[in-house]
Short mmCIF file of C-alpha atoms and ligand atoms in Angstrom, two decimals:
data_model
loop_
_atom_site.label_atom_id
_atom_site.label_comp_id
_atom_site.label_asym_id
_atom_site.label_seq_id
_atom_site.Cartn_x
_atom_site.Cartn_y
_atom_site.Cartn_z
CA MET A 1 19.95 -58.83 48.74
CA THR A 2 16.55 -60.53 49.01
CA THR A 3 13.55 -58.49 48.01
CA THR A 4 9.89 -58.87 48.91
CA PRO A 5 7.34 -58.22 46.17
CA THR A 6 4.92 -55.37 46.89
CA HIS A 7 1.24 -55.35 45.91
CA PHE A 8 -0.59 -52.23 44.70
CA ALA A 9 -4.32 -52.92 45.01
CA PRO A 10 -7.16 -51.46 42.95
CA SER A 11 -8.16 -48.16 44.47
CA GLY A 12 -11.14 -45.89 44.89
CA SER A 13 -10.77 -42.29 43.75
CA LEU A 14 -7.62 -40.38 44.75
CA HIS A 15 -7.90 -37.13 46.67
CA GLY A 16 -5.58 -34.68 48.34
CA ALA A 17 -2.60 -32.43 47.78
CA VAL A 18 0.96 -33.75 47.69
CA THR A 19 4.42 -32.34 47.16
CA VAL A 20 7.07 -34.26 45.29
CA PRO A 21 10.77 -34.33 46.17
CA GLY A 22 13.34 -31.95 44.72
CA ASP A 23 14.38 -32.24 41.10
CA LYS A 24 17.03 -34.93 40.69
CA SER A 25 18.92 -33.25 37.84
CA ILE A 26 19.04 -29.92 39.66
CA SER A 27 19.99 -31.59 42.96
CA HIS A 28 23.05 -33.28 41.42
CA ARG A 29 24.20 -30.07 39.79
CA SER A 30 23.65 -27.97 42.92
CA LEU A 31 25.97 -30.24 44.91
CA MET A 32 28.62 -30.36 42.20
CA LEU A 33 28.74 -26.62 41.56
CA SER A 34 28.57 -25.73 45.27
CA ALA A 35 31.50 -28.08 45.82
CA LEU A 36 33.47 -26.15 43.18
CA ALA A 37 32.66 -22.67 44.51
CA ILE A 38 34.84 -21.08 47.17
CA GLY A 39 32.76 -20.34 50.26
CA ARG A 40 29.47 -21.54 51.68
CA SER A 41 26.45 -22.49 49.56
CA ARG A 42 23.04 -23.48 50.95
CA ILE A 43 20.66 -25.87 49.25
CA GLU A 44 16.99 -26.07 50.18
CA GLY A 45 14.76 -28.84 48.84
CA LEU A 46 17.61 -31.15 47.82
CA LEU A 47 16.37 -34.58 46.75
CA GLU A 48 17.60 -36.98 49.43
CA GLY A 49 17.47 -40.05 47.21
CA GLU A 50 20.26 -42.58 46.75
CA ASP A 51 21.40 -41.13 43.39
CA VAL A 52 21.95 -37.65 44.79
CA LEU A 53 23.54 -39.04 47.97
CA ALA A 54 26.05 -40.83 45.70
CA THR A 55 26.99 -37.44 44.23
CA ALA A 56 27.29 -35.94 47.73
CA ALA A 57 29.56 -38.79 48.85
CA ALA A 58 31.76 -38.40 45.77
CA MET A 59 32.13 -34.64 46.22
CA ARG A 60 33.02 -35.20 49.88
CA ALA A 61 35.60 -37.81 48.86
CA MET A 62 37.13 -35.14 46.58
CA GLY A 63 37.44 -32.60 49.37
CA ALA A 64 34.15 -30.68 49.70
CA ASP A 65 32.60 -30.21 53.11
CA ILE A 66 28.92 -31.17 52.80
CA LEU A 67 26.49 -31.21 55.72
CA ARG A 68 22.76 -31.70 56.15
CA GLY A 69 21.19 -29.46 58.81
CA GLU A 70 18.38 -30.68 61.04
CA ASP A 71 16.08 -28.29 59.16
CA GLY A 72 16.76 -30.27 55.97
CA ILE A 73 18.93 -27.51 54.48
CA TRP A 74 22.27 -28.64 53.08
CA THR A 75 25.42 -26.57 53.48
CA VAL A 76 28.40 -26.99 51.18
CA HIS A 77 31.87 -25.46 51.59
CA GLY A 78 33.51 -25.86 48.20
CA VAL A 79 37.13 -26.40 47.21
CA GLY A 80 37.18 -24.06 44.20
CA VAL A 81 37.44 -24.81 40.47
CA CYS A 82 40.74 -26.74 40.11
CA GLY A 83 40.63 -27.71 43.79
CA LEU A 84 39.27 -31.27 43.60
CA MET A 85 41.42 -33.67 45.62
CA GLN A 86 42.43 -37.25 45.00
CA PRO A 87 39.77 -39.53 46.59
CA ALA A 88 41.07 -42.33 48.79
CA GLY A 89 39.01 -45.09 47.17
CA ALA A 90 36.74 -45.89 44.25
CA LEU A 91 33.67 -43.69 43.74
CA ASP A 92 30.57 -45.89 44.06
CA MET A 93 27.90 -44.39 41.81
CA GLY A 94 25.20 -46.91 42.74
CA ASN A 95 22.41 -46.71 40.14
CA SER A 96 23.17 -43.15 39.07
CA GLY A 97 24.07 -42.46 35.44
CA THR A 98 23.92 -38.70 35.99
CA SER A 99 26.45 -38.79 38.85
CA THR A 100 28.79 -40.97 36.81
CA ARG A 101 28.75 -39.06 33.55
CA LEU A 102 28.89 -35.56 35.04
CA LEU A 103 31.63 -36.47 37.52
CA MET A 104 33.71 -38.15 34.80
CA GLY A 105 33.65 -34.74 33.12
CA LEU A 106 34.72 -32.89 36.25
CA VAL A 107 37.55 -35.30 37.05
CA SER A 108 38.89 -35.20 33.47
CA SER A 109 40.31 -31.70 33.84
CA HIS A 110 41.73 -32.15 37.35
CA ALA A 111 45.07 -33.73 38.27
CA ILE A 112 43.42 -36.71 39.96
CA SER A 113 42.55 -40.31 39.06
CA CYS A 114 39.21 -41.86 39.95
CA THR A 115 37.73 -45.30 39.57
CA PHE A 116 33.97 -45.29 39.02
CA THR A 117 31.89 -48.32 39.98
CA GLY A 118 28.14 -48.94 39.98
CA ASP A 119 25.35 -51.46 40.50
CA ALA A 120 24.35 -54.14 37.99
CA SER A 121 22.10 -51.74 36.06
CA LEU A 122 24.64 -48.91 35.83
CA SER A 123 27.43 -51.35 34.94
CA HIS A 124 25.57 -52.20 31.73
CA ARG A 125 25.04 -48.61 30.61
CA PRO A 126 27.16 -47.08 27.83
CA MET A 127 29.82 -44.61 29.00
CA GLY A 128 31.49 -44.32 25.56
CA ARG A 129 29.32 -41.29 24.85
CA VAL A 130 31.17 -39.30 27.55
CA ILE A 131 34.50 -41.10 27.26
CA ASP A 132 34.88 -40.05 23.58
CA PRO A 133 34.79 -36.26 24.12
CA LEU A 134 36.69 -36.45 27.42
CA ARG A 135 39.53 -38.33 25.69
CA LEU A 136 39.62 -35.57 23.05
CA MET A 137 40.14 -33.16 25.96
CA GLY A 138 43.17 -35.20 27.05
CA ALA A 139 41.82 -37.44 29.82
CA ASP A 140 43.20 -40.96 29.98
CA ILE A 141 40.23 -43.29 30.46
CA THR A 142 40.17 -47.06 30.77
CA ALA A 143 36.72 -48.64 30.74
CA SER A 144 35.40 -52.19 30.93
CA PRO A 145 34.46 -53.98 27.69
CA GLY A 146 31.79 -52.12 25.72
CA GLY A 147 32.74 -48.81 27.36
CA THR A 148 31.08 -49.67 30.67
CA LEU A 149 31.90 -49.44 34.40
CA PRO A 150 34.10 -50.05 36.27
CA ALA A 151 36.13 -47.31 34.59
CA MET A 152 39.21 -45.36 35.59
CA VAL A 153 39.54 -41.69 34.65
CA ARG A 154 42.98 -40.07 34.88
CA GLY A 155 42.42 -36.36 34.59
CA ILE A 156 44.94 -33.99 33.08
CA VAL A 157 46.03 -30.40 33.72
CA PRO A 158 46.06 -28.55 31.43
CA ALA A 159 43.29 -30.30 29.49
CA VAL A 160 42.38 -29.11 26.00
CA PRO A 161 39.24 -27.09 25.17
CA ILE A 162 37.19 -28.70 22.39
CA GLU A 163 34.26 -27.91 20.17
CA TYR A 164 31.94 -30.92 20.36
CA ARG A 165 28.81 -31.64 18.36
CA LEU A 166 26.61 -34.03 20.35
CA PRO A 167 26.07 -37.25 18.37
CA VAL A 168 23.19 -38.20 20.70
CA ALA A 169 20.64 -35.89 22.36
CA SER A 170 21.95 -36.14 25.91
CA ALA A 171 22.06 -33.54 28.67
CA GLN A 172 24.49 -35.78 30.53
CA VAL A 173 27.04 -35.72 27.71
CA LYS A 174 26.58 -31.96 27.22
CA SER A 175 27.05 -31.41 30.96
CA ALA A 176 30.12 -33.67 31.20
CA VAL A 177 31.90 -31.61 28.51
CA LEU A 178 30.84 -28.25 30.03
CA LEU A 179 31.92 -29.30 33.53
CA ALA A 180 35.29 -30.44 32.20
CA GLY A 181 35.54 -27.06 30.46
CA LEU A 182 35.18 -25.24 33.79
CA ASN A 183 38.83 -25.98 34.58
CA ILE A 184 40.28 -25.51 31.10
CA ALA A 185 41.76 -22.24 29.81
CA GLY A 186 40.00 -21.11 26.63
CA ILE A 187 36.56 -21.78 25.22
CA THR A 188 34.92 -25.20 25.37
CA ARG A 189 31.94 -25.39 23.06
CA VAL A 190 29.07 -27.87 22.81
CA ILE A 191 26.81 -27.88 19.76
CA GLU A 192 23.44 -29.37 20.49
CA PRO A 193 21.33 -30.07 17.39
CA VAL A 194 18.37 -31.21 19.53
CA PRO A 195 17.84 -29.17 22.72
CA THR A 196 17.97 -31.14 25.98
CA ARG A 197 17.41 -30.11 29.60
CA ASP A 198 19.33 -26.90 30.27
CA HIS A 199 19.81 -27.04 34.05
CA SER A 200 23.61 -27.06 33.76
CA GLU A 201 23.64 -23.92 31.65
CA ARG A 202 21.20 -22.10 33.98
CA MET A 203 23.05 -23.08 37.12
CA LEU A 204 26.55 -22.42 35.76
CA LYS A 205 25.38 -18.90 34.89
CA GLY A 206 23.91 -18.50 38.37
CA PHE A 207 27.25 -19.47 39.95
CA GLY A 208 29.05 -16.83 37.85
CA ALA A 209 30.66 -19.05 35.20
CA ASP A 210 31.49 -17.41 31.88
CA ILE A 211 28.91 -19.23 29.76
CA SER A 212 26.83 -18.15 26.79
CA VAL A 213 24.12 -19.86 24.75
CA GLU A 214 23.18 -19.06 21.16
CA SER A 215 20.16 -20.54 19.39
CA GLU A 216 20.07 -20.95 15.64
CA ALA A 217 16.96 -20.76 13.46
CA ASP A 218 16.76 -24.58 13.15
CA GLY A 219 16.77 -25.00 16.94
CA THR A 220 20.47 -25.92 17.25
CA ARG A 221 22.00 -24.53 20.45
CA ILE A 222 25.64 -23.55 20.79
CA ILE A 223 26.89 -23.41 24.36
CA SER A 224 30.28 -21.85 25.07
CA ILE A 225 32.08 -21.84 28.40
CA THR A 226 35.33 -20.06 29.12
CA GLY A 227 37.18 -21.96 31.81
CA GLU A 228 39.34 -21.10 34.80
CA VAL A 229 36.75 -18.61 36.07
CA GLY A 230 35.95 -18.90 39.79
CA LEU A 231 32.43 -19.84 40.95
CA GLN A 232 30.59 -17.81 43.60
CA PRO A 233 28.70 -19.70 46.33
CA GLN A 234 24.90 -19.55 46.06
CA ASP A 235 21.69 -20.08 47.99
CA ILE A 236 19.71 -22.57 45.94
CA VAL A 237 16.08 -23.63 46.15
CA VAL A 238 15.41 -26.87 44.26
CA PRO A 239 11.94 -27.06 42.65
CA GLY A 240 9.83 -30.25 42.73
CA ASP A 241 10.79 -32.86 40.16
CA PRO A 242 8.40 -33.01 37.17
CA SER A 243 9.62 -36.57 36.53
CA SER A 244 8.38 -37.58 40.00
CA ALA A 245 5.18 -35.50 39.71
CA ALA A 246 4.35 -37.55 36.61
CA PHE A 247 3.30 -40.53 38.80
CA PRO A 248 0.59 -38.90 40.94
CA VAL A 249 -0.54 -36.93 37.87
CA VAL A 250 -1.15 -40.08 35.80
CA ALA A 251 -2.63 -41.89 38.83
CA ALA A 252 -5.23 -39.12 39.19
CA LEU A 253 -5.99 -39.15 35.46
CA ILE A 254 -6.67 -42.91 35.28
CA VAL A 255 -8.54 -43.60 38.54
CA PRO A 256 -12.23 -42.52 38.18
CA GLY A 257 -13.43 -39.73 40.45
CA SER A 258 -9.92 -38.52 41.36
CA ASP A 259 -9.08 -34.89 42.08
CA VAL A 260 -5.47 -34.26 43.12
CA ILE A 261 -3.12 -31.30 43.47
CA VAL A 262 0.63 -31.81 43.05
CA ARG A 263 2.39 -28.77 44.51
CA GLY A 264 5.56 -26.97 43.46
CA VAL A 265 6.34 -28.82 40.23
CA GLY A 266 9.23 -27.54 38.09
CA LEU A 267 8.01 -26.75 34.57
CA ASN A 268 11.22 -25.91 32.73
CA PRO A 269 10.17 -26.21 29.05
CA THR A 270 13.00 -28.72 28.45
CA ARG A 271 11.32 -31.05 30.98
CA ALA A 272 7.56 -30.54 30.77
CA GLY A 273 6.69 -32.47 27.59
CA LEU A 274 4.65 -35.15 29.37
CA PHE A 275 2.08 -32.68 30.71
CA GLN A 276 1.59 -31.28 27.19
CA VAL A 277 1.11 -34.79 25.75
CA LEU A 278 -1.36 -35.75 28.50
CA GLN A 279 -3.33 -32.56 27.86
CA ASP A 280 -3.33 -33.37 24.13
CA MET A 281 -4.78 -36.78 25.08
CA GLY A 282 -7.62 -34.98 26.87
CA GLY A 283 -6.16 -34.97 30.39
CA ASP A 284 -7.64 -32.35 32.70
CA ILE A 285 -4.43 -30.79 34.08
CA ARG A 286 -4.48 -27.17 35.19
CA PHE A 287 -1.44 -25.09 36.09
CA GLU A 288 -2.21 -23.03 39.19
CA ASN A 289 -0.19 -20.57 41.24
CA GLU A 290 2.49 -20.21 38.56
CA ARG A 291 5.71 -18.72 39.95
CA GLU A 292 9.49 -18.92 39.77
CA VAL A 293 11.63 -20.98 42.18
CA GLY A 294 15.42 -21.08 41.96
CA GLY A 295 15.34 -19.56 38.48
CA GLU A 296 12.96 -22.24 37.15
CA PRO A 297 9.23 -21.91 36.32
CA VAL A 298 7.06 -23.76 38.85
CA ALA A 299 3.31 -24.37 39.29
CA ASP A 300 0.85 -26.47 41.26
CA LEU A 301 -0.76 -29.08 39.01
CA HIS A 302 -4.47 -29.61 39.56
CA VAL A 303 -5.46 -32.93 37.99
CA ARG A 304 -8.88 -34.51 37.62
CA HIS A 305 -9.78 -37.97 36.32
CA SER A 306 -10.18 -37.92 32.52
CA VAL A 307 -10.90 -40.47 29.86
CA LEU A 308 -7.79 -40.11 27.72
CA THR A 309 -7.60 -40.60 23.96
CA GLY A 310 -4.61 -42.31 22.36
CA ILE A 311 -2.38 -40.19 20.11
CA THR A 312 0.73 -40.34 17.98
CA VAL A 313 3.45 -38.76 20.10
CA PRO A 314 5.71 -36.60 17.90
CA PRO A 315 9.32 -37.85 18.29
CA GLU A 316 10.60 -34.24 18.53
CA ILE A 317 9.00 -33.92 21.97
CA ALA A 318 10.93 -36.94 23.34
CA PRO A 319 13.93 -35.06 24.84
CA SER A 320 11.58 -32.94 26.99
CA MET A 321 9.95 -36.05 28.49
CA ILE A 322 12.67 -38.66 28.06
CA ASP A 323 12.24 -40.11 31.57
CA GLU A 324 8.44 -40.02 31.43
CA PHE A 325 7.75 -42.63 28.75
CA PRO A 326 7.23 -45.53 31.19
CA ILE A 327 4.37 -43.68 32.92
CA LEU A 328 3.04 -42.35 29.59
CA PHE A 329 2.78 -45.98 28.42
CA ILE A 330 0.63 -46.71 31.48
CA ALA A 331 -1.63 -43.74 30.68
CA ALA A 332 -1.85 -45.02 27.09
CA ALA A 333 -2.87 -48.50 28.28
CA PHE A 334 -6.05 -46.96 29.77
CA ALA A 335 -6.73 -44.50 26.91
CA LYS A 336 -9.33 -44.84 24.17
CA GLY A 337 -7.71 -46.07 20.96
CA ARG A 338 -4.10 -46.37 19.94
CA THR A 339 -1.03 -44.52 21.17
CA HIS A 340 1.93 -44.65 18.85
CA THR A 341 5.44 -43.70 19.98
CA SER A 342 8.65 -43.69 17.94
CA GLY A 343 12.18 -42.26 17.92
CA LEU A 344 12.81 -43.66 21.40
CA GLU A 345 16.00 -45.73 20.87
CA GLU A 346 17.54 -43.93 23.87
CA LEU A 347 15.04 -45.67 26.17
CA ARG A 348 16.92 -48.93 25.60
CA VAL A 349 19.98 -47.59 27.48
CA LYS A 350 18.34 -46.04 30.54
CA GLU A 351 18.33 -47.70 34.00
CA SER A 352 16.82 -50.66 32.09
CA ASP A 353 15.81 -51.28 28.48
CA ARG A 354 12.60 -49.37 29.06
CA LEU A 355 10.96 -50.42 25.81
CA ALA A 356 11.49 -54.14 26.42
CA VAL A 357 10.76 -54.06 30.16
CA MET A 358 7.61 -51.93 29.77
CA ALA A 359 6.36 -54.10 26.89
CA ALA A 360 6.81 -57.25 28.99
CA GLY A 361 5.15 -55.72 32.06
CA LEU A 362 2.24 -54.28 30.09
CA ALA A 363 1.60 -57.66 28.47
CA ALA A 364 1.77 -59.28 31.93
CA ILE A 365 -1.01 -57.01 33.28
CA GLY A 366 -3.18 -57.71 30.23
CA ALA A 367 -2.56 -54.62 28.08
CA GLN A 368 -2.33 -54.78 24.30
CA VAL A 369 1.17 -53.72 23.35
CA GLU A 370 3.43 -54.06 20.37
CA GLU A 371 7.16 -53.43 20.68
CA ALA A 372 8.96 -51.79 17.76
CA GLU A 373 12.70 -51.11 17.57
CA ASP A 374 12.22 -47.45 18.54
CA GLY A 375 8.92 -47.27 20.43
CA LEU A 376 5.76 -48.96 21.68
CA ILE A 377 2.31 -49.07 20.12
CA ILE A 378 -0.41 -49.48 22.73
CA GLN A 379 -4.11 -50.13 22.30
CA GLY A 380 -5.87 -48.78 25.37
CA THR A 381 -8.98 -49.88 27.28
CA GLY A 382 -10.92 -46.62 26.87
CA GLY A 383 -10.87 -46.05 30.61
CA GLU A 384 -11.83 -49.60 31.68
CA THR A 385 -9.67 -51.53 34.14
CA LEU A 386 -7.01 -54.03 33.04
CA PRO A 387 -6.76 -57.51 34.60
CA GLY A 388 -3.49 -56.81 36.49
CA SER A 389 -1.15 -59.45 37.84
CA ASN A 390 -0.58 -61.45 41.00
CA GLN A 391 2.68 -62.74 39.54
CA PRO A 392 5.56 -60.32 40.20
CA VAL A 393 6.13 -57.83 37.39
CA ALA A 394 9.85 -57.12 36.89
CA SER A 395 11.06 -53.63 37.75
CA ALA A 396 14.56 -54.48 36.44
CA LEU A 397 16.45 -52.26 38.95
CA ASP A 398 14.62 -49.29 37.42
CA HIS A 399 12.82 -46.84 39.72
CA ARG A 400 10.59 -45.45 37.00
CA ILE A 401 9.42 -48.90 35.91
CA ALA A 402 8.57 -49.80 39.52
CA MET A 403 6.58 -46.57 40.04
CA SER A 404 4.79 -46.90 36.69
CA PHE A 405 3.42 -50.36 37.47
CA ALA A 406 2.52 -49.29 41.02
CA VAL A 407 0.31 -46.57 39.48
CA ALA A 408 -1.16 -49.08 37.00
CA GLY A 409 -2.09 -51.34 39.93
CA LEU A 410 -4.57 -48.73 41.17
CA HIS A 411 -6.75 -49.34 38.10
CA CYS A 412 -6.29 -53.12 37.61
CA ARG A 413 -8.82 -55.69 38.83
CA GLU A 414 -6.21 -57.78 40.66
CA GLY A 415 -3.91 -54.85 41.31
CA VAL A 416 -0.26 -55.31 40.35
CA LEU A 417 2.44 -57.18 42.25
CA ILE A 418 5.90 -55.67 41.71
CA ASP A 419 9.00 -57.76 42.32
CA ASP A 420 11.16 -55.06 43.89
CA MET A 421 10.28 -51.52 44.94
CA HIS A 422 13.73 -50.76 46.35
CA PRO A 423 14.92 -48.91 43.19
CA VAL A 424 12.41 -46.16 44.05
CA GLN A 425 14.84 -45.05 46.78
CA THR A 426 17.07 -43.57 44.08
CA SER A 427 14.68 -40.74 43.18
CA PHE A 428 11.46 -40.79 45.25
CA PRO A 429 11.87 -42.36 48.71
CA GLN A 430 8.38 -41.19 49.80
CA PHE A 431 6.62 -42.59 46.73
CA GLU A 432 4.76 -45.45 48.37
CA PRO A 433 3.32 -43.53 51.35
CA MET A 434 2.47 -40.64 48.99
CA LEU A 435 0.50 -42.91 46.63
CA ARG A 436 -1.21 -44.87 49.40
CA GLY A 437 -2.07 -41.57 51.12
CA LEU A 438 -3.84 -40.26 48.01
CA ALA A 439 -5.76 -43.53 47.80
CA GLY A 440 -6.71 -43.26 51.48
CA ALA A 441 -5.19 -46.71 51.96
C1 LIG B 501 19.67 -36.32 32.96
C2 LIG B 501 19.60 -36.45 31.60
C3 LIG B 501 18.86 -37.53 30.93
C4 LIG B 501 17.88 -38.21 31.87
C5 LIG B 501 18.49 -38.51 33.21
C6 LIG B 501 18.96 -37.23 33.87
C7 LIG B 501 20.45 -35.21 33.54
O1 LIG B 501 19.78 -38.50 30.47
O2 LIG B 501 17.39 -39.41 31.28
O3 LIG B 501 17.55 -39.15 34.05
O4 LIG B 501 20.30 -34.91 34.75
O5 LIG B 501 21.25 -34.62 32.79
P1 LIG B 501 20.50 -38.39 29.03
O6 LIG B 501 21.42 -37.26 29.08
O7 LIG B 501 21.21 -39.71 28.87
O8 LIG B 501 19.37 -38.24 28.05
#
């Protein structure tokens, strides 16, 4: 596919109110669990990005009836826990790590075999982290060298319940094991030394699964699910994605004179770390109209331009903002003084190696950046513009890299040219018109 580079020009102040699309993590889970419930579920606010559509296509291929109404509400008639059917062909996961890892879990405890394929980015990402526990549960899995896609999962009935201590802080691995456990007699247990996003636990409970969560004094969480319990269909409202809200929020903080409201943003504590860090840097972010949507805390974020100050980001906060580091690095590049991040090895195995790709792009737009093994150290401008770049900056098939440099372009003298904005379709199809709308461009 040929791609045309896209230019994001320097902008005057940003104004207006925007809404961001539905939460990606919650959207995936709402389709999967609705497809496993018997009866009709309704989903309002589903993210209609390529990643979530890959999950919808896979669940359809395994027997669920999934329709989008003209009003934008999705209806799912599920097949029941244990009812997944053999798909006719390979499941194409596109760019979506969440679809792949969670579905590998689901398939592992069903009597079906599925081949998982993906794009060039996904085909480089490690699947061993889910393959290991799923093999312990009895699934027969053949992966490509290095534990990558394409991979074939032959599920087994009955599979074996396990107790699994997560070797890496990953909500995807936790969820893969819990979803496999849904169709296994007995108790499947995940021990999570470092808490990660808890959407699976919340939603499984909401669908009537037999799941319990205990927290120990040191923060370790123990999640137990008793399988072979039927799920009840639900009406779900998906809150706005904090990971998508991060882009207009940082844009408003860095462009002088800006005053922006981002409406309906999910603020689950396991996801909202970025907003805390930006406030600690001096960002003027107010939470207004706080409420609950679909069992998750939600607020409107009122953001005004602020001269940020660099900080040392405590590594413990990383899991609650794991997808937000690319845009935090952009905020840091315009902050006063040094921002120091560490403990971020996981960023090297996301949609791209986000430490290497961000370091290269930041250097290309004239920022001062140092790349360490586990983080970036950035010396900011103190609110001044950066030079920018008329040579294409690489987005490396990574939506969050593309959106981060688009935001940076608004406060660079030459703007920023980005080689390929297509990856944005995976999580935020309306990103470009949203950003240009705020800039009045
Ligand atoms: C996700 C978990 C995170 C995150 C990803 C979505 C999820 O991945 O980076 O974008 O929906 O469970 P890890 O589990 O690999 O940390």
